[in-house]
Coordinates of C-alpha atoms and ligand atoms in Angstrom, one line a residue:
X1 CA 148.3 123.8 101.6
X2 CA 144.6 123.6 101.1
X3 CA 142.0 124.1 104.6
X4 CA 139.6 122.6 103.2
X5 CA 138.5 118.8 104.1
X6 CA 137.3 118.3 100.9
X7 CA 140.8 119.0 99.3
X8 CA 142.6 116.8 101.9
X9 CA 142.6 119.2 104.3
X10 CA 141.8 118.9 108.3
X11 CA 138.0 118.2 109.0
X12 CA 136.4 120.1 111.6
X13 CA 134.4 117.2 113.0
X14 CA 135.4 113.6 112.4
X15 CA 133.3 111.8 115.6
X16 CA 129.9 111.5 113.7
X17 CA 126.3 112.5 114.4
X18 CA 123.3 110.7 116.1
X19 CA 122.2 107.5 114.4
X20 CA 118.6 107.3 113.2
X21 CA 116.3 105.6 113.2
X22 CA 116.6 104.2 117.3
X23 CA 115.3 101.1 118.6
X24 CA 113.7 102.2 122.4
X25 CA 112.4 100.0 125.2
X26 CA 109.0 100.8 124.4
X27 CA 109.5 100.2 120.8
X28 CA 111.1 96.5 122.0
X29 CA 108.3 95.5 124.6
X30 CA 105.5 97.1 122.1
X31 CA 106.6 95.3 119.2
X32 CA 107.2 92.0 121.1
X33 CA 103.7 91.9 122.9
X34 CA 102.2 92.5 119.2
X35 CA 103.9 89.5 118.2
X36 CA 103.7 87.3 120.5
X37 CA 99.5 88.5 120.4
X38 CA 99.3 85.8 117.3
X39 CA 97.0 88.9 115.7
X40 CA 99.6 90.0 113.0
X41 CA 97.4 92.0 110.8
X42 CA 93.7 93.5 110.7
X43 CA 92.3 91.2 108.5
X44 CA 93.5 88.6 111.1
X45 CA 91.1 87.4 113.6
X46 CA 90.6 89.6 116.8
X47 CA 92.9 89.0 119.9
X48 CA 92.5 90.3 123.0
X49 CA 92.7 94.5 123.4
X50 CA 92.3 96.8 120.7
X51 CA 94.7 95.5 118.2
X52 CA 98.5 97.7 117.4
X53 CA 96.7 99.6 114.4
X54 CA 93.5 100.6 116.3
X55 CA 95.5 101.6 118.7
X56 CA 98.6 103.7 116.8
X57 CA 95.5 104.7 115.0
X58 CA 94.5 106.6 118.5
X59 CA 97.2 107.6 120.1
X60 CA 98.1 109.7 116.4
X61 CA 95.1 111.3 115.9
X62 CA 95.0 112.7 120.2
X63 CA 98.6 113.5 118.8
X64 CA 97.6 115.4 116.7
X65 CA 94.1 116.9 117.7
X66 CA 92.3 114.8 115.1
X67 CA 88.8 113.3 115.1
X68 CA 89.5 110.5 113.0
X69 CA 93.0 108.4 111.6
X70 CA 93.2 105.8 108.7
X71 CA 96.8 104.0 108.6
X72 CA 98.1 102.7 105.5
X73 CA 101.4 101.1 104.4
X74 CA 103.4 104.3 103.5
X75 CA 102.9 107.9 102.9
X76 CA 102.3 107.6 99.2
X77 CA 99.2 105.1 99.9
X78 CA 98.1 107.9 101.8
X79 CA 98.4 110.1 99.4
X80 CA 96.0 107.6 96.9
X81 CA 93.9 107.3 99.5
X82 CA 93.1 110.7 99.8
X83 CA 92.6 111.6 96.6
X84 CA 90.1 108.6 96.1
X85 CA 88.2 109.8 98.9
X86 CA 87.9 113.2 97.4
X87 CA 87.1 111.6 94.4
X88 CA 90.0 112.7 92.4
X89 CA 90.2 111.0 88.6
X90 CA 90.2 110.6 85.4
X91 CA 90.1 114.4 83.4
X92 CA 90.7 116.0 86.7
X93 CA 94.0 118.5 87.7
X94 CA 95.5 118.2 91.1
X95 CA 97.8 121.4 92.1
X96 CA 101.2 120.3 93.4
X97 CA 104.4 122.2 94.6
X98 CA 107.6 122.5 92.6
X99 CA 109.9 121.1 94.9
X100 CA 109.3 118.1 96.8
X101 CA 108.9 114.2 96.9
X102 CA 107.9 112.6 93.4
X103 CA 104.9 111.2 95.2
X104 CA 102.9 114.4 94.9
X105 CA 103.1 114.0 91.2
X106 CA 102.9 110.1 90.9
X107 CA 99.9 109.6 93.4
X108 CA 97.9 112.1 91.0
X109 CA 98.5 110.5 88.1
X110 CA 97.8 106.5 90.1
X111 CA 94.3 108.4 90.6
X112 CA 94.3 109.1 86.0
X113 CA 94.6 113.1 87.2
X114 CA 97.2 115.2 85.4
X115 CA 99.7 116.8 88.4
X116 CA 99.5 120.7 87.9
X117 CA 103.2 121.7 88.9
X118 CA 102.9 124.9 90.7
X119 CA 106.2 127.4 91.1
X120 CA 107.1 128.1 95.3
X121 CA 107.5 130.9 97.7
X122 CA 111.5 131.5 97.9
X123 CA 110.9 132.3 101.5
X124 CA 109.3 128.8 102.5
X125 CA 109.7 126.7 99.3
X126 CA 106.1 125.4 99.6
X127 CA 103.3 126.3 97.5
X128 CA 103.0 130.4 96.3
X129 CA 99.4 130.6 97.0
X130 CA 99.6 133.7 94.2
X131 CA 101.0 131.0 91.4
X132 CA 98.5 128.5 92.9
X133 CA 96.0 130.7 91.8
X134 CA 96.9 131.7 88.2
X135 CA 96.6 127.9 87.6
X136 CA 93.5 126.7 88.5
X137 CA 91.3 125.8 85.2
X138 CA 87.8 124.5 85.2
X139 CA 89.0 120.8 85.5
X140 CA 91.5 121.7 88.9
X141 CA 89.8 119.8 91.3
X142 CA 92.1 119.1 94.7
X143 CA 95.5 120.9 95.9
X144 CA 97.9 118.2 97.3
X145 CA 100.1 120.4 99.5
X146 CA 103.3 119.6 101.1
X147 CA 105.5 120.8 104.4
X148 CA 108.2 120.8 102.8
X149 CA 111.3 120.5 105.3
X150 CA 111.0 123.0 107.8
X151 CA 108.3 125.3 106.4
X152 CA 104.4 125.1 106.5
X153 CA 102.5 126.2 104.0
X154 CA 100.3 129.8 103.9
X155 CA 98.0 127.7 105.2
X156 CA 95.5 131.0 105.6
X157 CA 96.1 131.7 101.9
X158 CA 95.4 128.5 100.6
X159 CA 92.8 127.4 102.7
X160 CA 91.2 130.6 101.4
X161 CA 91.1 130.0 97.7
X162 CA 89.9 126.3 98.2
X163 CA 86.9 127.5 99.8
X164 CA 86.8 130.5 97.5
X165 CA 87.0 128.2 94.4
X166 CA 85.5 124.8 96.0
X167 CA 88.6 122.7 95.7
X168 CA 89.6 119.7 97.6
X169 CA 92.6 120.5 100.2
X170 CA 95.1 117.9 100.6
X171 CA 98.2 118.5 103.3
X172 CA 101.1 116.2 102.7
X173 CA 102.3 116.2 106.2
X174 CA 105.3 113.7 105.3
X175 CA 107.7 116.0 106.5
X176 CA 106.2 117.4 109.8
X177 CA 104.7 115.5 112.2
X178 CA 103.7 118.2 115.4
X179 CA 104.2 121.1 113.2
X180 CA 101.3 124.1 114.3
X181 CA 99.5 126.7 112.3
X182 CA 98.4 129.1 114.5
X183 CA 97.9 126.6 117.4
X184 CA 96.5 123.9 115.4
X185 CA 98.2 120.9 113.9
X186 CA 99.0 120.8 110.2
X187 CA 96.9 117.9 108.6
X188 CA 93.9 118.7 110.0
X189 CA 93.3 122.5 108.0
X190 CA 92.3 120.9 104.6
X191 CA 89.8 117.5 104.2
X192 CA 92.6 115.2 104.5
X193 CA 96.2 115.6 106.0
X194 CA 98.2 112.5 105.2
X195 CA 101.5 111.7 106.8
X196 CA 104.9 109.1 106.2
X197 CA 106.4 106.9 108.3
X198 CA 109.2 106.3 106.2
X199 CA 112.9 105.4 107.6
X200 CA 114.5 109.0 106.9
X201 CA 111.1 110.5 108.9
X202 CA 110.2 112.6 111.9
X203 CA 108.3 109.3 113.3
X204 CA 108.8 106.1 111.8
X205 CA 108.7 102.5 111.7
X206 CA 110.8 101.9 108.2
X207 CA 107.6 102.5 106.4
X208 CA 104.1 103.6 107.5
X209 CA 101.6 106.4 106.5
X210 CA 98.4 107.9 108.3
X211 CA 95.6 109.6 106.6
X212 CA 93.8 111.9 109.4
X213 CA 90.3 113.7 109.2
X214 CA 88.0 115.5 110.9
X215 CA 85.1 114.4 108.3
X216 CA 83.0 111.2 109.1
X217 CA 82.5 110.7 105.6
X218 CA 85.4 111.2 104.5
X219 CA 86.9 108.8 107.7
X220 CA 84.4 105.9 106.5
X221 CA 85.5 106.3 102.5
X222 CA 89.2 106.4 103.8
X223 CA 89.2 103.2 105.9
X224 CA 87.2 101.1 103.4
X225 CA 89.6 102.4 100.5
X226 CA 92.5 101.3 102.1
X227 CA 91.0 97.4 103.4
X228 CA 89.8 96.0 99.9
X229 CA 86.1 97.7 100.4
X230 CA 85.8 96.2 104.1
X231 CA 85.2 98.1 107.3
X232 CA 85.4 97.8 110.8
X233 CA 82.5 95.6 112.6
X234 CA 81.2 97.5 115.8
X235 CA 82.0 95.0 118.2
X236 CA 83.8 92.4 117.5
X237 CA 84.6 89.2 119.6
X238 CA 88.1 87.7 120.4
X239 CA 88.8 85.0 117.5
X240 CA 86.1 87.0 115.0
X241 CA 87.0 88.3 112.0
X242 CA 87.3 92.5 112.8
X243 CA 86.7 93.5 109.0
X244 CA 83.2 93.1 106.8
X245 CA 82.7 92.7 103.3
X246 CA 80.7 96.3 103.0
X247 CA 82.2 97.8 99.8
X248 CA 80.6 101.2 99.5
X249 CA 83.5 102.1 97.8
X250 CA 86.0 99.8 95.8
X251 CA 89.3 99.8 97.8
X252 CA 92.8 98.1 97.4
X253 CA 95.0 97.0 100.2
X254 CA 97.5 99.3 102.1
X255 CA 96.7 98.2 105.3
X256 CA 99.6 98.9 108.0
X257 CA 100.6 95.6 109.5
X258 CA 100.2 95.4 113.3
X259 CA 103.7 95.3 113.9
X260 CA 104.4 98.5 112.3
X261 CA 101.7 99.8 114.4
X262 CA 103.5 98.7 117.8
X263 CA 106.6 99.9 116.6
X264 CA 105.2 103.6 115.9
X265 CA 103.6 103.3 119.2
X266 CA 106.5 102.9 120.6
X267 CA 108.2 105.9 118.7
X268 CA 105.5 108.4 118.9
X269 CA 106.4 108.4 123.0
X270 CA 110.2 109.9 121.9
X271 CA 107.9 112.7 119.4
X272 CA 107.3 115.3 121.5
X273 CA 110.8 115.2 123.2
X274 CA 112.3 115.1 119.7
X275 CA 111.0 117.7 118.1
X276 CA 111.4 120.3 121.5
X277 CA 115.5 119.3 120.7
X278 CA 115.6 119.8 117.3
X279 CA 113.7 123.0 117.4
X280 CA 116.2 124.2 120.0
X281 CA 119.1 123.2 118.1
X282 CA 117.8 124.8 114.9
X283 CA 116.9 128.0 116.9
X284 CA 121.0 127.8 118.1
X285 CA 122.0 127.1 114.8
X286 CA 119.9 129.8 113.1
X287 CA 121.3 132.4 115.3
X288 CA 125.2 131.7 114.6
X289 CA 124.4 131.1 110.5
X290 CA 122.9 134.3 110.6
X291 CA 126.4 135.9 111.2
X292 CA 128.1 134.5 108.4
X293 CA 127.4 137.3 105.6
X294 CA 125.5 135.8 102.4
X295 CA 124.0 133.1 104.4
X296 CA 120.1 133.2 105.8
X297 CA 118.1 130.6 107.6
X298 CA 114.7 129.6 105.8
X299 CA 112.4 131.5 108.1
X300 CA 108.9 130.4 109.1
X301 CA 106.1 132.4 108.4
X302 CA 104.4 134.4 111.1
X303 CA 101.7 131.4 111.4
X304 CA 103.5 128.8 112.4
X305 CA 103.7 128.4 116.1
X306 CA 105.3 124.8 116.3
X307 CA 107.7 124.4 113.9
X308 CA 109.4 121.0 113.2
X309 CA 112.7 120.4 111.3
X310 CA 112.8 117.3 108.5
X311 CA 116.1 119.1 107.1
X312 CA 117.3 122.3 108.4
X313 CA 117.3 124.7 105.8
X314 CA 119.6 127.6 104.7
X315 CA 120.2 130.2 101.7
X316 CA 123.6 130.9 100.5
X317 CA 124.5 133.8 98.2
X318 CA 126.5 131.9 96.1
X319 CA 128.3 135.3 95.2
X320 CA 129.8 134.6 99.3
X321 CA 130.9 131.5 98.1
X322 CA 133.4 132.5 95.1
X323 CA 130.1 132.0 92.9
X324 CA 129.7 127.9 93.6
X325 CA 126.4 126.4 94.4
X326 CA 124.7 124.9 97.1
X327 CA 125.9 121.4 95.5
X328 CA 129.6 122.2 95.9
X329 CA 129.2 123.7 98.9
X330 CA 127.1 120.9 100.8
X331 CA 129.9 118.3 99.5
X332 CA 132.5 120.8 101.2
X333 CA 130.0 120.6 104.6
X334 CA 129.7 117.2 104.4
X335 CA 133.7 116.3 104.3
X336 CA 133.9 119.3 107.2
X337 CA 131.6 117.4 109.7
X338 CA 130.5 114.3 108.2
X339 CA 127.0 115.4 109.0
X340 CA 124.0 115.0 105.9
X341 CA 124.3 118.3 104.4
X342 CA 122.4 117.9 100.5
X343 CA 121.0 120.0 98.4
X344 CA 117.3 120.3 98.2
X345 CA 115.1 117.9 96.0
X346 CA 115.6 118.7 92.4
X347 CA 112.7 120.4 90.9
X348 CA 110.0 118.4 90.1
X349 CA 109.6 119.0 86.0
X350 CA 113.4 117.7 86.0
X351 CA 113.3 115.6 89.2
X352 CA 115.1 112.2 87.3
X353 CA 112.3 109.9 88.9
X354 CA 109.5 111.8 87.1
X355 CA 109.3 109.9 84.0
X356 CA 104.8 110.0 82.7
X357 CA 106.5 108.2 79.2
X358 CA 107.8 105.3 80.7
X359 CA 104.0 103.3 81.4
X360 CA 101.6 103.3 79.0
X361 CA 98.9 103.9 80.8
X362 CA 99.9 107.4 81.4
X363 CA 99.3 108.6 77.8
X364 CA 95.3 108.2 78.4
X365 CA 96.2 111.7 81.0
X366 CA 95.3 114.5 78.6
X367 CA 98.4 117.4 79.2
X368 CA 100.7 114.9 80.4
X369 CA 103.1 115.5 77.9
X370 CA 103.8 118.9 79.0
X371 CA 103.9 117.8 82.4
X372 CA 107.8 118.0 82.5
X373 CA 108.0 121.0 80.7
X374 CA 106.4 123.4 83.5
X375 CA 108.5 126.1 84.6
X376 CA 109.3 127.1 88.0
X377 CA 112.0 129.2 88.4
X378 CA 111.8 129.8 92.1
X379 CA 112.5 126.1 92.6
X380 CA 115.5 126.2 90.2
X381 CA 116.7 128.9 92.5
X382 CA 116.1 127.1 95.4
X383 CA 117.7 124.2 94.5
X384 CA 120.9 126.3 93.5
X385 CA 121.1 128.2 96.4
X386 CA 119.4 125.8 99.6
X387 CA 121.4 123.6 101.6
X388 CA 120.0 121.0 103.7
X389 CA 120.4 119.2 106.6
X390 CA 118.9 116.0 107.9
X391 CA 117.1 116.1 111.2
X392 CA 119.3 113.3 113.2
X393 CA 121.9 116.2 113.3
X394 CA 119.5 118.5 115.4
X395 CA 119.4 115.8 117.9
X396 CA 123.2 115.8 118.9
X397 CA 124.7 117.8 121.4
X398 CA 123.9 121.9 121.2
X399 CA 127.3 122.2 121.7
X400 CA 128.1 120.8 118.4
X401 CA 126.2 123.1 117.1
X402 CA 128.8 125.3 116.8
X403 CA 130.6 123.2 114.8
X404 CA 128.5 122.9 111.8
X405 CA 128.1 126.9 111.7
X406 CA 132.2 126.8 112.0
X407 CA 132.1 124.5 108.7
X408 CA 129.7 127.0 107.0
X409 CA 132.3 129.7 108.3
X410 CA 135.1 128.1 107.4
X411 CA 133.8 127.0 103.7
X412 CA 132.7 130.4 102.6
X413 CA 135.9 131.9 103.9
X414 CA 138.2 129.3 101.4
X415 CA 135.5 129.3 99.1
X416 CA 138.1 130.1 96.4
X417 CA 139.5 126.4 97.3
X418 CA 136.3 124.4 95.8
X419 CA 138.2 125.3 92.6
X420 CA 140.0 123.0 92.9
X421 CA 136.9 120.1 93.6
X422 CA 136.9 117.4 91.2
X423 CA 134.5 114.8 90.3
X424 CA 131.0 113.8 90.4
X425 CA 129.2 116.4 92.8
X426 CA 126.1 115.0 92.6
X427 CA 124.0 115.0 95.7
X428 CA 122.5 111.8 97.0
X429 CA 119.0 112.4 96.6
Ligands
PLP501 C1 108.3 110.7 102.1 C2 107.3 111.5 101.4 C3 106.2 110.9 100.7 C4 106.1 109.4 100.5 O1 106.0 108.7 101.7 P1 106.4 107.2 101.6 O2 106.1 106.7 103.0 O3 107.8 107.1 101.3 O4 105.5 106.5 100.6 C5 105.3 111.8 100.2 N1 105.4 113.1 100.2 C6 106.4 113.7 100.8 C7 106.5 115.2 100.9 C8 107.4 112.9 101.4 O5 108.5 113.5 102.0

């Protein structure tokens, strides 16, 4: 008779894991004064107080530590943003990570750059500041970094060759909102830190994006970029129009409606509190999984001194596991506990949304056609051996805890079973 749940046998966990997103109080009453303000948008005529963006835009950036913060509609707008504001175009290269979110690649190549992909660190899966460096060219002209899960980057090392080499610094912060490199926040160590609101995020409204800076210029370039060309007037009235035709810059519109705003507002309260429980969980968790021979937490680098946790992170030796991979084995945690357990993103030269032949306008990107052909074997390796977990699980109970390093347990000691798995094991992305 098999153990395992995913051969019919008895789960370990069958009473599910906290839901995410969570509507609050504060999130209601925000969210219901915004609308019933009648100002809807900031290209709407000025109501009484500060507006939900102005204010969101505020409360993130003393968040955060930052001097300035731009919203936008998502994280990838953001991302566009930024690189307008350093300039980034046409004949230019923009250094991104093997593994992560097909927006580091697509918002490069919105701006006409060519995406430079860029192998990882096994111990963090961001950015190998040694790779990074054996690819810059003459034409490399920004580095759009990410967080990716539950790592920060060598934020030392890459702020280092930037300067060294004059390069724009980018930090895609999608993935960790409150997360500290020695003391200060990540976003604010390059030019621009941009960060996603997005459902499955740390802090969200369904969809949202932040661009923060500590650079007036760059500030000014960012808001117009994002509004059409238009900035804010000084001092506006109640019932005046808030935004002027200045157009220093040509922009397009990813303004964040106002209600998003009041609904982040509302979220960012539950942030702090949040992240203090996941980290603890995580800290729980990585003690027990580092019991279980052939299994290792991703570790964070002696930097980081607030670490936040997209998806929990751990290695397996797949050699521990009767020589399956971290796909068979997260479809065997998954039917153990029910909780998210994936593999991590595919990486990027293969990742099945990255497709630079499917628009024309892509061909006019010179190098684009070896753009899927980069290798990065540390990111295959990665995504064979890494299993993830999303963050709603480190906000249950620390007792259950327990269970999902049980599961992990439980699987490598019937590993022999997943023999026996049939069908499609591909992850969700
Ligand atoms: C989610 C995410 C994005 C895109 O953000 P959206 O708000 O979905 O546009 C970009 N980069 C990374 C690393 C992400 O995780």
């Amino acid at each position: 008779m098999s153990k395992l749940a995913i051969n019919g046998g008895r789960p370990l966990w069958a009473a599910g894991w906290p839901a995410w997103p969570t509507a609050t109080e504060s999130t209601r009453q925000k969210t219901l004064e915004c609308l019933e303000s009648g100002r809807w948008a900031i290209s709407g005529p000025k109501a009484e107080g500060p507006g939900s963006e102005a204010a969101f835009a505020r409360e993130f950036a003393d968040f955060l530590g930052a001097r300035h913060c731009v919203p936008t509609t998502n994280g990838t707008s953001a991302l566009v943003t930024a690189l307008e504001a350093l300039d980034v175009g046409a004949g230019d290269e923009v250094i991104v990570p093997g593994i992560t979110w097909v927006a580091s690649a697509s918002t490069a190549m919105a701006v006409n750059a060519l995406p430079v992909i860029v192998d990882v660190d096994p111990r963090t899966l961001c950015l190998d500041p040694a790779a990074v460096e054996a690819a810059i060219t003459p034409r490399t002209k920004a580095l759009s970094i990410v967080h990716l899960y539950n790592s920060v980057c060598d934020l030392d090392a890459l702020t280092e060759l930037c300067r060294r080499y004059g390069l724009g610094l980018i930090e895609d912060c999608a993935q960790a909102h409150g997360a500290r490199w020695r003391g200060r926040a990540v976003g604010l160590w390059g030019d621009v830190g941009t960060f996603s609101m997005q459902q499955t995020k740390l802090l969200t409204a369904g969809e949202g994006g932040v661009a923060v800076t500590d650079d007036d210029d760059l500030y000014r370039r960012m808001y117009q970029l994002r509004s059409d060309g238009r900035s804010r007037v000084a001092d506006p009235r109640v019932g005046e129009m808030e935004l002027s035709l200045t157009g220093e810059v040509m922009g397009s519109n990813y303004c964040m409606p106002e209600l998003t705003a009041a609904v982040l507002s509302g979220q960012l309260l539950e942030l702090p509190a949040q992240n203090k429980m996941r980290a603890e969980n995580a800290a729980t968790l990585d003690a027990s999984l580092r019991e279980i021979p052939g299994v290792a937490p991703v570790e964070a680098l002696e930097g980081v001194t607030e670490r936040t946790h997209y998806y929990y992170v751990f290695r397996i030796d797949p050699e521990a596991f009767a020589g399956f991979d971290a796909s068979v084995v997260s479809a065997a945690l998954r039917a153990e506990t029910g909780a998210p357990f994936q593999t991590t993103y595919p990486p990027l030269p293969g990742h099945p949304l990255l497709r630079p032949d499917s628009k024309r306008r892509y061909g006019a990107i010179p190098g684009i056609e070896r753009l899927t052909q980069t290798s990065v074997p540390a990111a295959e390796d990665a995504y064979r051996c890494c299993v993830t977990l999303h963050h709603p699980a480190l906000l249950a109970d620390p007792a259950q805890m327990a269970v999902l390093a049980e599961a992990v347990a439980k699987v490598a000691q019937n590993a022999g079973e997943l023999a026996q798995v049939s069908g499609d094991m591909e992850n969700p992305l």
